[in-house]
C-alpha positions as CSV (number, residue, x, y, z in Angstrom):
1,M,-29.2,-0.2,57.5
2,L,-26.8,-3.0,56.6
3,L,-28.6,-3.5,53.3
4,Y,-28.4,0.2,52.6
5,N,-24.6,0.3,53.3
6,N,-24.0,-2.8,51.0
7,L,-26.1,-1.2,48.3
8,F,-24.1,2.0,48.6
9,R,-20.8,0.1,48.3
10,I,-22.0,-1.7,45.2
11,I,-23.1,1.5,43.5
12,T,-19.8,3.2,44.5
13,L,-17.7,0.4,43.2
14,S,-19.7,0.3,40.0
15,L,-19.1,4.0,39.4
16,I,-15.4,3.6,40.0
17,L,-15.2,0.7,37.6
18,F,-17.2,2.6,35.0
19,N,-15.0,5.7,35.3
20,G,-11.9,3.6,35.1
21,L,-13.0,1.9,31.9
22,H,-14.0,5.2,30.5
23,V,-10.6,6.7,31.2
24,L,-8.9,3.7,29.6
25,A,-11.1,4.0,26.6
26,G,-10.3,7.7,26.4
27,N,-6.6,7.0,26.6
28,R,-6.7,4.6,23.7
29,E,-5.2,6.5,20.8
30,E,-7.4,6.9,17.8
31,E,-6.0,5.4,14.6
32,I,-5.5,7.7,11.7
33,Y,-5.4,6.6,8.1
34,I,-2.6,8.0,5.9
35,F,-2.5,7.9,2.1
36,A,1.0,8.2,0.5
37,Y,0.7,9.3,-3.1
38,F,2.3,11.2,-6.0
39,K,1.1,13.9,-8.4
40,G,1.8,14.6,-12.0
41,N,4.7,12.5,-13.1
42,G,6.2,12.2,-9.6
43,E,8.7,15.1,-10.2
44,D,8.1,16.8,-6.8
45,G,8.0,13.6,-4.7
46,L,6.0,12.3,-1.7
47,H,2.5,13.7,-0.9
48,L,0.5,12.7,2.2
49,A,-3.2,12.9,3.1
50,Y,-5.1,11.8,6.2
51,S,-8.5,10.5,7.1
52,K,-10.3,9.7,10.3
53,D,-13.0,7.5,8.8
54,G,-11.2,5.9,5.9
55,Y,-13.4,7.6,3.3
56,N,-12.8,11.3,3.4
57,W,-9.2,12.5,2.9
58,N,-7.4,15.8,3.5
59,A,-4.1,16.7,2.0
60,L,-1.3,17.5,4.5
61,K,1.2,20.4,4.3
62,N,-1.1,22.2,1.8
63,D,-0.5,19.3,-0.6
64,E,3.2,20.1,-0.9
65,S,5.9,17.5,-1.1
66,F,7.3,15.9,2.1
67,L,10.3,14.5,0.3
68,Q,11.9,15.5,-3.0
69,P,13.3,12.7,-5.3
70,K,17.1,12.6,-5.9
71,L,17.7,9.2,-7.5
72,S,18.2,8.1,-11.1
73,K,18.6,10.2,-14.2
74,D,14.8,11.0,-14.1
75,K,14.6,11.8,-10.4
76,L,11.0,10.7,-10.0
77,M,9.1,9.5,-7.0
78,R,6.1,7.6,-8.4
79,D,4.0,4.9,-6.7
80,P,5.2,5.5,-3.1
81,C,4.6,2.5,-0.8
82,I,5.0,3.1,3.0
83,I,4.7,0.6,5.8
84,R,5.5,0.6,9.5
85,G,8.1,-2.0,9.9
86,G,8.8,-4.4,12.8
87,D,11.4,-1.9,14.1
88,G,8.7,0.8,14.4
89,L,10.2,2.9,11.5
90,F,8.3,3.9,8.4
91,H,9.9,2.2,5.3
92,M,9.2,3.5,1.8
93,V,10.0,2.3,-1.7
94,W,9.1,4.0,-5.0
95,T,9.5,4.0,-8.7
96,V,12.5,6.2,-9.6
97,S,12.1,6.1,-13.4
98,W,10.1,4.7,-16.3
99,T,13.1,2.8,-17.6
100,D,15.5,2.1,-14.8
101,K,16.7,-1.2,-13.4
102,G,16.3,-0.2,-9.7
103,I,14.0,1.3,-7.2
104,G,14.2,3.9,-4.4
105,Y,14.2,3.4,-0.6
106,A,14.2,5.7,2.4
107,S,13.1,5.4,6.1
108,S,11.7,7.8,8.7
109,K,10.7,8.0,12.3
110,D,8.0,10.6,11.8
111,L,7.2,10.8,8.0
112,I,8.8,14.3,8.0
113,N,12.5,13.7,8.4
114,W,13.8,11.0,6.0
115,S,17.0,9.0,5.7
116,E,19.4,9.4,2.8
117,Q,17.7,8.0,-0.3
118,Q,19.1,4.7,-1.4
119,Y,19.0,3.2,-4.9
120,I,18.5,-0.6,-4.9
121,P,19.5,-2.1,-8.3
122,V,17.1,-5.0,-8.1
123,M,17.3,-6.0,-11.8
124,R,21.0,-5.2,-12.4
125,T,21.7,-8.8,-13.3
126,E,19.1,-8.9,-16.1
127,E,20.7,-7.2,-19.0
128,G,17.5,-6.6,-21.0
129,A,15.3,-5.6,-18.1
130,R,13.3,-2.6,-19.2
131,N,11.9,-1.2,-16.0
132,C,11.0,-1.6,-12.3
133,W,7.5,-0.4,-11.6
134,A,5.4,0.2,-8.5
135,P,7.5,-1.5,-5.8
136,E,5.8,-2.5,-2.5
137,I,7.0,-3.8,0.8
138,T,5.3,-6.4,3.0
139,Y,6.7,-7.4,6.4
140,D,6.7,-11.0,7.6
141,P,6.7,-11.1,11.4
142,N,7.5,-14.8,11.4
143,S,10.8,-14.4,9.7
144,K,11.3,-10.8,10.8
145,S,12.1,-9.9,7.2
146,Y,10.7,-7.7,4.4
147,M,9.8,-8.7,0.9
148,I,10.1,-6.0,-1.7
149,Y,8.3,-6.8,-5.0
150,W,7.7,-5.0,-8.3
151,A,6.8,-5.4,-11.9
152,T,9.4,-5.8,-14.7
153,T,9.4,-6.6,-18.4
154,I,12.3,-8.7,-19.7
155,P,12.1,-9.0,-23.5
156,G,12.0,-12.6,-24.7
157,K,10.5,-14.1,-21.5
158,F,6.9,-15.3,-21.4
159,P,6.4,-15.1,-25.2
160,E,2.9,-16.7,-24.9
161,T,1.6,-13.3,-23.7
162,Q,3.8,-11.0,-25.8
163,I,2.1,-8.5,-28.0
164,E,3.3,-5.3,-29.7
165,A,0.6,-3.1,-28.2
166,E,1.5,-0.6,-25.4
167,N,5.2,-0.6,-26.2
168,A,5.4,-4.4,-26.0
169,Y,5.5,-4.4,-22.2
170,N,4.9,-7.9,-20.8
171,H,5.4,-7.7,-17.0
172,R,5.7,-10.3,-14.3
173,M,6.2,-9.8,-10.5
174,Y,9.7,-10.1,-9.1
175,C,11.0,-9.8,-5.5
176,V,13.9,-9.6,-3.1
177,Y,14.2,-10.1,0.7
178,T,15.9,-8.1,3.4
179,K,16.1,-7.8,7.1
180,D,17.9,-4.5,7.4
181,F,17.6,-2.6,4.0
182,K,21.4,-2.9,3.7
183,T,21.8,-6.4,2.3
184,Y,19.4,-8.0,-0.1
185,S,18.8,-11.5,-1.4
186,D,19.1,-12.4,-5.1
187,T,16.1,-11.3,-7.2
188,R,13.7,-14.0,-8.1
189,L,10.4,-14.4,-10.0
190,L,7.5,-14.0,-7.5
191,Y,4.4,-14.4,-9.6
192,D,3.6,-15.4,-13.2
193,P,-0.2,-15.6,-13.4
194,G,-0.1,-16.4,-17.1
195,F,-0.8,-12.8,-18.2
196,N,0.8,-9.3,-18.1
197,V,0.6,-8.3,-14.5
198,I,1.6,-5.1,-12.5
199,D,0.8,-3.3,-9.3
200,A,0.6,-6.1,-6.8
201,T,0.0,-5.4,-3.1
202,I,0.1,-8.2,-0.5
203,A,-1.5,-8.4,3.0
204,K,-1.8,-11.2,5.6
205,I,-5.4,-11.7,6.5
206,N,-6.2,-14.5,9.0
207,D,-3.9,-17.4,7.9
208,K,-3.6,-16.4,4.3
209,W,-1.4,-14.1,2.3
210,I,-3.6,-12.2,-0.2
211,M,-2.2,-10.5,-3.3
212,F,-4.3,-7.9,-5.0
213,L,-3.0,-7.3,-8.6
214,K,-3.7,-5.7,-11.9
215,D,-4.3,-7.7,-15.0
216,E,-2.6,-5.5,-17.6
217,T,-3.8,-7.5,-20.6
218,K,-4.7,-5.3,-23.6
219,E,-5.8,-8.0,-26.2
220,P,-8.5,-8.9,-25.3
221,V,-8.7,-6.0,-22.9
222,E,-8.8,-6.7,-19.1
223,K,-7.2,-3.8,-17.2
224,N,-8.9,-4.9,-13.9
225,L,-8.0,-6.0,-10.4
226,K,-7.9,-9.6,-9.3
227,I,-6.9,-11.6,-6.2
228,A,-4.4,-14.5,-5.6
229,Y,-3.7,-16.4,-2.4
230,A,-0.8,-18.2,-0.7
231,D,0.1,-19.9,2.5
232,Q,3.5,-18.2,2.7
233,L,4.4,-14.6,1.8
234,Q,6.9,-15.8,-0.7
235,G,4.3,-18.0,-2.4
236,P,3.5,-19.9,-4.4
237,Y,0.4,-17.9,-5.2
238,S,-2.8,-19.3,-6.6
239,K,-4.4,-18.7,-10.0
240,A,-5.8,-15.2,-10.2
241,S,-9.5,-14.8,-9.4
242,K,-12.2,-13.3,-11.6
243,P,-12.1,-9.5,-11.8
244,I,-13.3,-7.8,-8.6
245,T,-13.5,-4.3,-10.2
246,G,-16.1,-3.1,-12.7
247,N,-16.3,-2.0,-16.4
248,Y,-13.5,0.6,-16.2
249,W,-9.7,0.5,-16.2
250,A,-8.2,0.3,-12.7
251,E,-4.7,0.1,-11.2
252,G,-2.6,0.8,-8.1
253,P,-4.7,-1.1,-5.5
254,T,-4.2,-0.5,-1.8
255,L,-6.1,-2.1,1.0
256,T,-7.2,-1.0,4.5
257,K,-9.8,-2.0,7.0
258,V,-12.5,0.3,8.5
259,G,-14.4,-1.5,11.3
260,A,-15.4,-4.8,9.8
261,T,-15.2,-3.6,6.2
262,W,-12.3,-4.1,3.9
263,L,-11.8,-1.1,1.6
264,L,-9.7,-1.5,-1.6
265,Y,-8.8,1.8,-3.2
266,F,-7.5,2.1,-6.7
267,D,-6.7,4.6,-9.4
268,K,-9.3,4.9,-12.2
269,Y,-6.5,6.3,-14.3
270,T,-8.3,6.8,-17.6
271,E,-11.1,8.7,-15.7
272,H,-8.6,10.7,-13.7
273,H,-10.0,10.0,-10.3
274,Y,-9.9,7.4,-7.6
275,G,-12.4,4.5,-7.0
276,A,-13.0,2.1,-4.1
277,I,-14.8,-1.2,-3.5
278,A,-15.8,-2.6,-0.1
279,S,-16.2,-6.1,1.3
280,T,-16.7,-7.9,4.6
281,D,-15.6,-11.3,3.3
282,L,-13.1,-10.5,0.5
283,E,-15.3,-12.4,-1.9
284,N,-18.3,-10.1,-2.5
285,W,-17.4,-6.6,-3.4
286,K,-19.5,-3.4,-3.6
287,D,-18.5,-0.2,-5.4
288,V,-18.3,2.6,-2.9
289,S,-16.6,5.1,-5.2
290,D,-19.4,7.7,-4.6
291,R,-18.6,7.7,-0.9
292,I,-14.9,8.6,-1.1
293,N,-13.5,12.1,-1.2
294,M,-9.8,12.5,-2.3
295,P,-7.3,15.4,-2.8
296,N,-7.2,16.7,-6.4
297,G,-4.7,15.1,-8.6
298,I,-3.9,12.2,-6.3
299,R,-2.3,9.2,-8.1
300,H,-1.2,5.6,-7.3
301,G,-0.4,5.4,-3.6
302,T,-0.8,3.3,-0.4
303,I,-2.7,3.4,2.8
304,F,-1.3,2.8,6.3
305,K,-2.2,3.8,9.9
306,I,-0.6,6.2,12.4
307,T,-1.5,7.5,15.8
308,Q,-3.2,10.8,16.7
309,K,0.1,12.0,18.2
310,E,1.9,11.3,15.0
311,L,-0.8,13.1,13.0
312,Q,-0.4,16.3,15.2
313,K,3.3,16.5,14.1
314,L,2.3,16.2,10.4
315,L,-0.4,18.9,10.8
316,I,2.2,21.5,11.8
317,A,5.0,20.3,9.4
318,K,6.5,23.0,7.2
């Protein structure tokens, strides 16, 4: 009888433990992937899509804009980059014009209601600066600061890679730092890989900061994505790797992780659709473009994660 009672207690305690773990697992909120992007020339502003598996995406709000652009003479909102900051807010930067010396910034608690749009004149001190393209933000938890970085052409600089093709653009990556999006450091050169470079995005993976970038070289043609590494967010970054994308033109990389797999999305802009490559070690990449399903007309954007609760608000947004 004693043996029976002890066995009964063990079974009962096991069931309680199992049910408790099951409840905890059920209460753990599912992470949702969000893709921030633009359409056309960026005239109507911010578009959002969501995915539960990182491969199949559905446009939110009937693919209508969540935020209309108001800055610069062109009033564009191209290349939106959104991150969740150390303060819990969503912070966004974007390209406001093809030819302006500044970028756009706004913040939000829910991706629906946004702060007043702020123009950041990041290249105002460079008289000849021709543009500020595809800005991105990366948060450094160690310094509790944000680095904003973008591509600019300054005529006369880097003559070793200057050509007349493609409007004589000859970009390098520049950056500023901020802790509060109110005051900013002086602008400085972030990365000169020895070639025309645009569309950098940086993530901390293990103990390294990894920059994915586009080699914009036209003669001889590159137009592919490469990787550079650094021990600190601010660099210095290593020599760029060999191309990790294939025999097509690619730009606008954005990185996310699905399970143990890293997915790098990018715009196959000459083919007018998106592509993706996958890796478990960030060294060996496999093309998985045939596995992804994207909204029609999606262009250069970024991926980040939200909660199921946050998604429910977006699903009913008007």
